[in-house]
Amino acid sequence: MSDRMTMVQALNLALADAMAENAKVLVFGEDVADPEGGGVLGVTKGLSSRFGPSRVRSTPISEQAIIGAAIGASMAGYRPVPEIMLMNFTTVAMDMIVNHAAKLRFMSGGQTSVPITIRMTTGAGFATGGQHADYLEAWFAHTPGLKVVAPSNPADAYALLRACIDDPDPCIFVENIASYGSSGNAPKRHEPIPLGKATVSRAGEDVTVVSYSRVANEALAAAESLAAEGISVEVVDLRTVSPWDQETVLQSTRKTGRLVVAHEAVRSFGVGAEIAATIGAQLFGQLKAPIVRLGAPFCPVPYSNTLETAFALRKGDIIDGVKAVMEPVANKAPEMS
Amino acid sequence: MKTRIPTRVELLEIYRRTALIRGNDDRFIKMLKAGRIAAPYYSPRGQEIIPSALSVLLTDKDYICTIYRGIHDMLAKGMPVKELWAEVLGKVGGTCKGKGGPMHLTYPAKGIMVTTGIVGSSMPIANGLAWASMLDGSDTVTVAYFGDGASNIGTFHEALNLAAIWNLPVIFVCQNNTYGEHTRYAVTTKVRRISDRAPAYAMPSIHVDGNNPIAMYGAAHEAIERARNGNGPTLIEAMTFRFMGHVYGDDDSYMDRSEKAAALAADPVVRFRSDLLTAGTATNEELTEIEASVEAVLDEAVEFGMNSPPPDLAELRRDVYETEVL
């Protein structure tokens, strides 16, 4: 096997390995079986041919029925991995996800549990407008009972998807469309990554940038450029959004004294706010500059290429954010503009 | 298929469950009036026969998913009465350690898997349980209970379509009590019967008098056998009437007086008792003995619930995930 792999290949391998190891793993969703193309973006290609139509099923366009079937089957001992084609389509299944999957363990006093992994993809950049590209992870992270995972590279995606499928609790697994074709190191199939554990994907001294999903890669690219300007950036890739790894972020920020939090989702009321508030409270008086939160402006994902390009965070936005936190007076933080 | 008639033993068991539900409802209302329970109560009074007649055909392995007006469905399925009372009183001895309450009573040991407070949400989850049984190759069946109001929410359509297309061993039991919240059936629903919707999913359906134990038993038998034999889902519309309004304490002003008076005059529990006597199925002594045994069970249960301590505050951190929240 090559030492490189695309995101789609890594996700497909994770599903195939999980299904091969555990006969209770089920994959279903709109168009996921091979006669329907193996998923609209090909992530589930080959699974129905290999594991058969009883374990890999194309479903009606019925998100409530899809998640309901996952919940019921999981309570009876299965490990369902339903696919919701796009993250925005979870909105039509929110009752099943939030009122049921997330809460049944608590409401039953621990008698039942819902070990499901809901896969979905999203991300701006494809001229899909306001209903096909949102990052909604903050909603799920705000819901007790759910875990939220958002990998940035193929190796992490493999290990984290396996970890979600093995996890006893319901997991929201967020994939990024723009990253599907990009290559990275091939997964180490026998080295698990635990949920809730971040990674320092680049070490640095001057400022910590915390991110996840696609934007974690933009942060690495920004760090590379900033190094040429003499600014040493430490990049923390959360990998799991909820529960997030406070210890790793705290340790890094304590060292650098400066924190930038960056995500594709709109900035207001976002995951960055939770991280900034937590770290700000812990390191009050020790920070060299106010924490900077970077995210999308408070509007739906726009259609026009001009607007859409400006909407989603890129490397340049992170460079600006880092410069703002390095010299908070000279470089006004973007969130204050 | 010839309609199955319940045996004498089954009829007496249906009566026992009916009497338990009826007695439990009396206790609940007494405790509400005494101020010893402070929670919304969706009384099943008037609907006792439906789950009692159906559940004598189920085993502990068979699953049910029910709704906020579902205490009768659970008692009929074997919910332990002591733990039920501890739960509704918010005590740690409850089935859910006092964390679910009457709207979320759960007891997997008897197949009582989900009780939802969301209209319609029992149905999609029932499909998943039924799918698991199908994959296991077992003959377990799943019953999804819901009301007539739930037939107008999207989950009904999505769940019935999926159950039909996947041929799932599930029985959708609509307890049509003719009101959704405060609104009469005809105001919200154009089809004359909920069962008229089944052909839209190529699903067999049965329209039955849910207050008649023999008819209800026959309908349930047909649907359960179909599911057990791998022949797919059924929609049962069981006609009934709720005696206590939507939630305990509502003033019923939205109900037609004569309609309600007629329903009360035809109280299915009273009628069932007199039919058993008239047909010579049971003697008055036998029925009185069943009723006394039910009262004893309830006495003991209420006392157990009252004496159970409240949950520890650490329960706020437990069962959110498998691992305790720090």
XYZ file of C-alpha atoms in Angstrom:
663
model
C 0.000 0.000 0.000
C 1.198 3.485 -0.856
C 2.233 5.693 2.024
C -0.120 8.390 0.683
C -3.891 8.304 0.575
C -6.774 10.687 -0.092
C -9.392 11.591 2.474
C -12.040 9.622 0.582
C -9.805 6.551 0.457
C -9.051 6.791 4.180
C -12.725 7.104 5.109
C -13.634 4.226 2.826
C -10.890 2.082 4.352
C -12.050 2.904 7.880
C -15.611 1.830 7.057
C -14.419 -1.337 5.324
C -12.075 -2.288 8.174
C -14.772 -1.622 10.774
C -17.287 -3.737 8.836
C -14.782 -6.549 8.354
C -13.880 -6.628 12.039
C -17.371 -6.293 13.470
C -20.419 -7.881 11.861
C -22.638 -5.486 13.822
C -21.440 -2.437 11.870
C -24.106 -1.193 9.417
C -23.742 1.512 6.756
C -26.802 3.185 5.250
C -28.019 6.450 3.824
C -29.044 8.076 0.578
C -27.275 6.525 -2.454
C -24.627 4.745 -0.350
C -24.879 1.295 -1.983
C -22.975 0.493 -5.169
C -25.971 0.312 -7.534
C -26.587 3.962 -6.575
C -22.937 4.915 -7.004
C -21.484 4.060 -3.594
C -22.293 7.472 -2.162
C -22.693 10.747 -4.060
C -19.047 11.501 -3.350
C -17.892 7.878 -3.414
C -17.004 7.457 0.257
C -18.945 4.202 0.595
C -17.957 2.762 -2.792
C -17.522 -0.996 -2.795
C -18.987 -1.617 0.639
C -22.343 -3.020 -0.477
C -20.662 -5.307 -3.003
C -18.280 -6.583 -0.351
C -20.560 -6.779 2.694
C -23.932 -7.328 1.059
C -27.213 -5.461 0.841
C -28.423 -6.354 4.326
C -25.577 -4.414 5.989
C -25.097 -1.653 3.409
C -28.314 -0.025 2.266
C -29.439 2.872 0.161
C -32.390 4.514 1.877
C -35.262 6.752 0.893
C -34.617 10.503 1.254
C -35.944 10.336 4.800
C -33.451 11.702 7.302
C -35.718 11.129 10.300
C -36.259 7.513 9.268
C -32.511 7.064 8.697
C -31.491 8.320 12.136
C -34.458 6.604 13.799
C -33.425 3.277 12.278
C -29.879 3.876 13.499
C -31.047 4.628 17.035
C -33.268 1.560 17.237
C -30.691 -0.806 15.765
C -28.005 0.525 18.102
C -30.185 -0.099 21.146
C -30.497 -3.699 19.992
C -26.738 -4.246 19.780
C -25.721 -2.931 16.360
C -23.147 -0.270 15.478
C -24.910 1.787 12.815
C -22.993 4.324 10.737
C -25.733 6.292 8.977
C -24.713 8.857 6.389
C -26.508 12.182 6.196
C -25.410 13.389 2.788
C -24.793 17.001 3.824
C -24.527 18.544 7.268
C -27.406 20.929 6.502
C -29.705 17.932 6.062
C -29.300 17.077 9.747
C -31.739 19.940 10.329
C -34.617 17.729 9.210
C -33.513 14.993 11.630
C -32.745 17.183 14.635
C -35.514 15.642 16.757
C -34.033 12.183 16.260
C -30.474 13.402 16.913
C -30.998 15.871 19.739
C -34.118 14.632 21.550
C -33.414 10.943 21.152
C -29.881 9.843 20.205
C -28.291 12.340 22.574
C -30.651 11.887 25.520
C -31.864 8.302 25.691
C -28.957 7.136 27.855
C -29.589 9.875 30.423
C -33.387 9.736 30.352
C -33.332 5.960 30.822
C -30.913 6.233 33.734
C -28.253 4.391 31.765
C -30.434 1.432 30.770
C -30.141 2.121 27.056
C -27.386 3.615 24.925
C -27.110 4.814 21.352
C -23.690 3.964 19.897
C -24.165 5.437 16.440
C -21.803 7.411 14.220
C -23.564 9.926 11.991
C -21.286 10.771 9.063
C -21.855 13.970 7.110
C -19.916 16.308 4.886
C -19.974 20.054 4.413
C -17.932 23.119 3.548
C -18.085 26.273 1.438
C -16.372 26.676 -1.922
C -18.644 24.871 -4.348
C -21.232 27.499 -5.241
C -23.929 25.594 -3.397
C -25.337 28.644 -1.611
C -26.981 28.848 1.762
C -28.325 25.346 2.443
C -25.581 22.914 1.433
C -22.361 24.140 3.049
C -22.832 25.184 6.688
C -20.593 24.132 9.542
C -23.118 23.465 12.321
C -20.835 21.722 14.810
C -21.531 24.254 17.572
C -25.180 23.142 17.716
C -24.154 19.551 18.340
C -21.345 20.472 20.715
C -23.953 22.408 22.730
C -25.997 19.224 23.135
C -25.119 17.048 26.143
C -24.783 13.409 25.120
C -23.254 13.934 21.676
C -19.594 13.784 20.719
C -18.423 15.864 17.755
C -15.416 14.898 15.678
C -13.937 16.844 12.738
C -10.678 15.490 11.263
C -8.348 17.519 9.042
C -6.317 14.826 7.274
C -6.673 11.250 5.976
C -4.700 9.505 8.722
C -6.699 11.203 11.477
C -9.945 10.648 9.595
C -9.303 6.902 9.489
C -8.419 6.567 13.158
C -11.122 8.914 14.417
C -13.867 7.271 12.368
C -12.807 3.902 13.792
C -12.805 5.438 17.292
C -16.330 6.829 16.778
C -17.677 3.486 15.574
C -16.147 1.779 18.630
C -17.399 4.478 21.005
C -20.368 3.711 23.290
C -21.964 7.128 22.669
C -23.489 8.874 19.635
C -20.896 10.678 17.517
C -21.308 13.409 14.911
C -18.530 12.866 12.363
C -17.929 15.952 10.225
C -16.145 15.574 6.905
C -15.080 18.416 4.598
C -15.893 18.247 0.903
C -12.961 20.410 -0.161
C -10.548 18.001 1.544
C -11.945 14.799 0.005
C -9.465 14.677 -2.851
C -6.429 15.915 -0.953
C -3.724 13.443 -0.053
C -1.957 12.925 3.203
C -0.036 10.274 5.051
C -1.725 6.909 4.878
C -3.394 5.841 8.114
C -1.555 3.632 10.563
C -4.288 1.058 10.811
C -3.295 -0.293 14.182
C -2.563 2.990 15.948
C -5.818 4.288 17.404
C -6.434 7.966 18.169
C -8.657 8.423 21.210
C -11.614 10.801 21.032
C -11.127 14.024 22.971
C -7.396 14.195 22.294
C -5.927 17.074 20.263
C -2.593 17.027 18.498
C 0.096 19.678 18.204
C 0.505 19.478 14.447
C 3.293 22.093 14.404
C 5.364 23.245 17.354
C 6.029 26.959 17.871
C 6.836 29.574 20.468
C 5.044 32.876 19.818
C 1.379 32.130 19.313
C -1.005 29.173 19.479
C -3.549 28.651 16.702
C -6.326 26.199 17.590
C -8.458 24.784 14.807
C -9.990 21.630 13.328
C -11.286 20.216 10.038
C -10.192 22.030 6.851
C -9.124 25.192 8.637
C -6.482 23.261 10.608
C -4.688 22.827 7.281
C -5.016 26.549 6.531
C -3.450 27.157 9.944
C -0.468 24.943 9.058
C 0.000 26.800 5.779
C -0.240 30.140 7.596
C 2.329 28.972 10.145
C 4.723 28.081 7.319
C 4.420 31.556 5.787
C 4.701 33.298 9.136
C 7.881 31.374 9.951
C 9.503 33.149 7.014
C 8.559 36.426 8.692
C 10.073 35.307 11.968
C 6.818 34.481 13.778
C 6.800 31.015 15.342
C 3.290 29.539 15.382
C 2.182 26.449 17.284
C -0.795 24.762 15.613
C -3.175 22.665 17.705
C -5.575 20.486 15.720
C -8.443 19.659 18.071
C -9.574 16.602 16.041
C -12.466 16.192 18.509
C -14.595 19.314 18.963
C -16.605 17.896 21.871
C -15.306 16.908 24.316
C -12.380 19.188 23.447
C -8.881 18.716 24.789
C -8.598 21.609 27.235
C -5.311 20.353 28.634
C -3.424 20.474 25.332
C -4.779 23.917 24.416
C -4.054 25.226 27.895
C -0.521 23.875 27.887
C 0.264 25.361 24.486
C -1.275 28.758 25.284
C 0.500 28.899 28.627
C 3.748 28.455 26.706
C 3.093 30.982 23.924
C 0.947 33.449 25.854
C -1.149 34.155 22.750
C -4.171 32.339 21.318
C -6.018 32.452 18.010
C -9.026 30.169 17.524
C -10.103 29.590 13.933
C -12.975 27.716 12.274
C -15.061 27.826 9.100
C -18.340 28.193 10.999
C -19.659 31.679 11.722
C -17.672 33.251 14.534
C -20.566 34.430 16.731
C -21.671 31.881 19.345
C -19.197 29.429 17.810
C -16.841 26.769 19.150
C -14.153 29.469 19.265
C -16.173 31.387 21.846
C -16.223 28.396 24.188
C -12.495 27.847 23.817
C -11.658 31.544 24.202
C -13.830 31.889 27.307
C -12.383 28.771 28.932
C -8.747 29.608 28.235
C -9.275 33.282 29.021
C -10.616 32.370 32.450
C -7.807 29.895 33.144
C -4.975 32.156 31.990
C -6.380 35.519 33.080
C -3.433 37.834 33.647
C -0.941 35.537 31.942
C -1.899 36.271 28.337
C 0.216 38.706 26.361
C -2.730 39.794 24.208
C -6.506 39.386 24.003
C -7.590 36.081 22.438
C -8.589 36.383 18.786
C -11.493 34.397 17.387
C -11.630 33.860 13.636
C -14.658 32.551 11.801
C -17.110 33.360 9.063
C -19.111 36.595 9.106
C -22.602 36.353 10.597
C -24.460 35.524 7.390
C -25.559 32.398 5.500
C -23.040 30.852 3.101
C -23.283 33.150 0.053
C -23.437 32.054 -3.583
C -21.428 34.615 -5.546
C -17.832 33.462 -5.892
C -16.645 36.858 -4.708
C -18.665 36.595 -1.518
C -18.099 32.889 -0.940
C -14.343 33.310 -1.231
C -14.435 36.041 1.382
C -16.770 33.995 3.610
C -14.690 30.915 4.422
C -11.420 31.308 6.348
C -8.230 30.949 4.345
C -4.574 31.010 5.162
C -4.455 34.793 4.712
C -7.155 35.348 7.347
C -5.175 33.312 9.827
C -1.994 35.239 9.032
C -3.910 38.462 9.734
C -5.276 37.014 12.974
C -1.837 35.939 14.153
C -0.386 39.351 13.381
C -3.235 40.959 15.298
C -2.521 38.887 18.370
C 1.232 39.487 18.052
C 0.787 43.241 17.996
C -2.742 43.860 19.223
C -2.440 47.651 18.997
C -0.759 48.001 15.621
C -2.801 45.260 13.940
C -6.422 45.530 14.816
C -7.932 42.085 15.371
C -10.335 41.129 12.579
C -13.150 40.468 15.052
C -13.039 44.080 16.123
C -13.242 45.430 12.582
C -56.614 -16.066 7.901
C -59.242 -16.927 10.487
C -59.488 -14.344 13.259
C -58.025 -15.700 16.481
C -60.239 -15.622 19.585
C -58.589 -15.244 23.013
C -58.767 -18.218 25.356
C -60.386 -17.888 28.772
C -56.958 -17.681 30.386
C -55.936 -14.971 27.965
C -59.152 -13.038 28.559
C -58.584 -13.069 32.297
C -55.006 -11.934 31.761
C -56.234 -9.113 29.517
C -58.652 -8.190 32.284
C -55.898 -8.241 34.901
C -53.775 -5.858 32.842
C -56.794 -3.643 32.158
C -57.604 -3.502 35.869
C -53.989 -2.682 36.694
C -53.975 0.235 34.247
C -57.300 1.468 35.564
C -56.189 1.161 39.189
C -52.855 2.803 38.438
C -54.660 5.743 36.859
C -56.860 6.159 39.940
C -53.742 6.236 42.139
C -52.008 8.694 39.897
C -54.914 11.125 40.001
C -55.266 10.682 43.752
C -51.580 11.492 44.219
C -51.846 14.512 41.906
C -54.841 15.823 43.851
C -52.972 15.292 47.123
C -50.056 17.286 45.765
C -47.696 14.339 46.101
C -46.842 14.337 42.402
C -46.064 17.588 40.615
C -45.764 16.643 36.944
C -47.918 16.762 33.827
C -50.048 13.623 33.525
C -51.392 12.301 30.244
C -53.979 9.873 31.497
C -54.635 6.737 29.438
C -58.077 6.310 31.026
C -60.452 4.960 28.383
C -57.658 3.379 26.305
C -56.825 0.465 28.639
C -57.989 -2.378 26.405
C -55.725 -1.714 23.405
C -52.299 -2.583 24.868
C -53.759 -5.157 27.272
C -55.264 -7.223 24.470
C -52.168 -6.809 22.307
C -49.528 -7.479 24.952
C -50.771 -10.932 25.948
C -49.495 -11.927 22.497
C -46.010 -10.515 23.094
C -43.020 -11.944 24.948
C -40.495 -10.045 27.054
C -38.143 -10.131 24.065
C -40.566 -8.225 21.865
C -40.000 -4.479 21.843
C -42.328 -1.544 22.279
C -41.744 2.157 21.684
C -44.396 4.391 23.127
C -45.259 8.002 23.853
C -46.036 10.406 26.714
C -49.576 8.977 26.937
C -48.148 5.492 27.273
C -48.260 4.360 30.870
C -50.972 1.843 29.884
C -48.757 0.475 27.104
C -45.939 -0.053 29.603
C -48.021 -1.607 32.349
C -49.552 -3.965 29.805
C -46.037 -4.935 28.656
C -44.883 -5.787 32.172
C -43.292 -2.623 33.528
C -42.550 -3.350 37.219
C -45.056 -1.270 39.161
C -42.788 -0.459 42.108
C -40.044 0.962 39.923
C -42.648 2.799 37.851
C -43.909 4.567 40.966
C -40.436 5.413 42.210
C -39.739 6.900 38.781
C -42.845 9.078 38.567
C -42.058 10.305 42.077
C -38.548 11.250 40.903
C -36.768 8.773 43.158
C -33.531 6.873 42.714
C -35.378 3.546 42.924
C -37.176 4.363 39.665
C -36.517 2.487 36.457
C -34.518 5.495 35.243
C -33.183 6.539 38.674
C -35.669 9.404 38.616
C -33.999 10.971 35.585
C -36.659 10.251 32.980
C -39.995 10.654 34.700
C -43.423 9.561 33.443
C -42.738 10.778 29.893
C -39.538 8.742 29.499
C -40.139 5.533 31.448
C -37.882 2.818 30.065
C -37.404 -0.838 30.986
C -35.455 -2.901 28.432
C -35.692 -6.065 30.548
C -39.345 -6.195 29.446
C -38.690 -4.763 25.977
C -39.894 -1.256 26.889
C -37.195 0.536 24.921
C -38.256 4.129 24.340
C -40.933 6.433 25.702
C -40.901 9.727 23.866
C -42.427 13.096 24.616
C -42.283 14.030 20.948
C -45.353 13.283 18.831
C -44.543 10.681 16.173
C -41.028 9.835 17.298
C -41.782 6.310 18.488
C -42.126 5.139 14.889
C -38.693 5.686 13.261
C -36.914 4.185 16.284
C -39.213 1.151 16.288
C -38.047 0.516 12.729
C -34.444 0.284 13.913
C -35.272 -2.237 16.619
C -37.229 -4.268 14.076
C -34.353 -4.068 11.593
C -32.003 -5.435 14.261
C -34.332 -8.396 14.869
C -34.484 -9.037 11.146
C -30.673 -8.967 10.851
C -30.417 -11.278 13.877
C -32.770 -13.721 12.179
C -34.991 -13.763 15.275
C -38.777 -13.739 15.343
C -38.913 -10.764 17.714
C -41.429 -8.091 16.750
C -41.591 -4.377 17.600
C -44.718 -2.381 18.363
C -44.796 1.391 17.838
C -47.645 3.098 19.687
C -48.815 6.581 18.756
C -51.967 8.681 18.605
C -54.143 9.927 15.778
C -52.433 13.335 15.926
C -49.095 11.689 15.117
C -50.361 10.542 11.741
C -49.960 14.122 10.520
C -46.296 14.506 11.398
C -43.503 13.611 8.973
C -42.095 10.732 11.000
C -45.296 8.738 10.372
C -44.822 8.951 6.612
C -41.067 8.350 6.681
C -41.319 5.429 9.095
C -44.196 3.632 7.370
C -42.535 3.959 3.988
C -39.203 2.596 5.275
C -40.878 -0.253 7.171
C -42.761 -1.235 4.029
C -39.790 -1.018 1.679
C -37.572 -3.004 4.107
C -40.386 -5.408 5.061
C -39.685 -4.846 8.767
C -41.304 -6.884 11.570
C -43.025 -3.872 13.098
C -46.627 -3.143 14.052
C -47.743 0.484 13.985
C -50.573 0.854 16.490
C -52.484 4.114 16.244
C -54.672 4.633 19.291
C -57.231 6.925 17.715
C -58.878 8.720 20.637
C -60.378 11.291 18.219
C -58.498 14.316 19.602
C -54.972 15.583 18.935
C -54.265 17.829 21.905
C -57.475 19.934 21.925
C -58.391 19.582 18.263
C -60.934 17.143 16.879
C -59.766 14.562 14.346
C -61.901 15.927 11.492
C -60.421 19.421 11.844
C -56.903 18.181 11.136
C -57.303 15.097 8.978
C -59.103 14.716 5.660
C -59.048 10.921 5.353
C -61.942 9.287 7.178
C -59.691 6.731 8.812
C -55.980 6.645 9.642
C -55.968 3.096 8.288
C -56.923 4.557 4.886
C -53.340 5.784 4.679
C -51.792 2.300 4.717
C -52.414 1.532 1.010
C -50.217 4.548 0.202
C -47.317 2.490 1.596
C -48.570 -0.816 0.164
C -48.992 -1.885 3.773
C -51.820 -4.003 5.150
C -54.012 -2.279 7.716
C -56.721 -3.128 10.223
C -59.364 -0.747 11.538
C -60.668 -2.095 14.821
C -62.710 -1.163 17.868
C -59.841 -0.853 20.326
C -62.222 -0.894 23.257
C -63.402 -4.404 22.372
C -60.880 -6.879 23.821
C -61.836 -9.740 21.522
C -61.676 -7.651 18.344
C -58.472 -5.955 19.451
C -56.875 -9.297 20.278
C -57.803 -10.653 16.859
C -56.360 -7.637 15.059
C -53.167 -7.764 17.108
C -52.805 -11.484 16.472
C -53.046 -11.039 12.734
C -50.456 -8.251 12.687
C -48.049 -9.944 15.095
C -48.166 -13.238 13.192
C -47.511 -11.390 9.941
C -44.436 -9.745 11.451
C -43.166 -12.911 13.174
C -43.406 -14.860 9.949
C -41.342 -12.339 8.007
C -44.270 -10.895 6.109
C -43.704 -7.296 7.097
C -45.421 -4.438 8.862
C -49.074 -3.674 9.598
C -50.865 -0.466 10.484
C -53.553 -0.964 13.123
C -55.987 1.839 13.828
C -57.615 1.101 17.162
C -60.612 3.328 17.885
C -60.931 4.553 21.454
C -61.625 7.680 23.505
C -59.673 9.479 26.198
C -61.651 10.260 29.345
C -59.366 12.771 31.034
C -58.637 15.236 28.248
C -55.174 15.870 26.861
C -53.320 16.556 30.088
C -54.717 16.125 33.584
C -56.380 19.353 34.643
C -57.462 20.622 31.248
C -61.072 21.706 31.275
C -62.404 19.643 28.340
C -64.289 22.699 27.074
C -63.164 21.878 23.550
C -64.960 18.512 23.679
C -68.509 17.804 22.595
C -70.471 17.154 25.808
C -72.749 14.469 24.403
C -69.839 12.700 22.736
C -67.939 12.543 25.988
C -71.023 11.469 27.950
C -71.622 8.636 25.489
C -68.003 7.516 25.746
C -68.094 7.520 29.546
C -71.356 5.550 29.487
C -69.592 2.959 27.346
C -66.536 2.759 29.659
C -64.577 -0.145 28.155
C -63.336 -1.387 31.514
C -66.842 -1.584 32.958
C -68.164 -3.164 29.756
C -65.346 -5.729 29.664
C -66.120 -6.768 33.233
C -69.821 -7.176 32.614
C -69.208 -9.023 29.330
C -66.964 -11.513 31.137
C -69.749 -12.152 33.643
C -72.548 -12.288 31.063
C -70.643 -14.729 28.874
C -69.863 -16.875 31.894
C -66.118 -16.506 31.255
C -65.467 -15.539 34.854
C -67.348 -15.352 38.118
C -67.717 -12.166 40.116
C -65.455 -13.711 42.765
C -62.697 -14.326 40.237
C -62.819 -10.754 38.933
C -62.983 -9.315 42.432
C -59.934 -11.347 43.341
C -58.027 -9.975 40.308
C -59.022 -6.432 41.290
C -57.934 -6.984 44.895
C -54.569 -8.381 43.796
C -54.042 -5.344 41.568
C -54.835 -3.013 44.468
C -52.319 -4.843 46.662
C -49.642 -4.467 43.982
C -50.400 -0.756 43.736
C -50.365 -0.241 47.519
C -46.963 -1.817 47.702
C -45.698 0.121 44.678
C -46.755 3.541 45.906
C -45.193 2.832 49.282
C -41.972 1.690 47.624
C -41.893 4.855 45.567
C -42.561 7.125 48.526
C -39.830 5.456 50.577
C -37.205 5.502 47.852
C -34.661 8.320 48.336
C -34.142 11.099 45.807
C -31.237 10.679 43.395
C -27.772 11.869 44.382
C -26.727 15.129 42.706
C -23.867 13.197 41.106
C -26.561 11.806 38.778
C -26.356 15.134 36.902
C -22.967 13.986 35.619
C -23.845 10.330 35.073
C -25.417 8.732 32.004
C -24.799 11.804 29.841
C -22.097 9.606 28.337
C -20.957 6.142 29.337
C -18.113 7.847 31.209
C -19.100 10.313 33.909
C -18.770 13.984 32.940
C -15.996 15.638 34.956
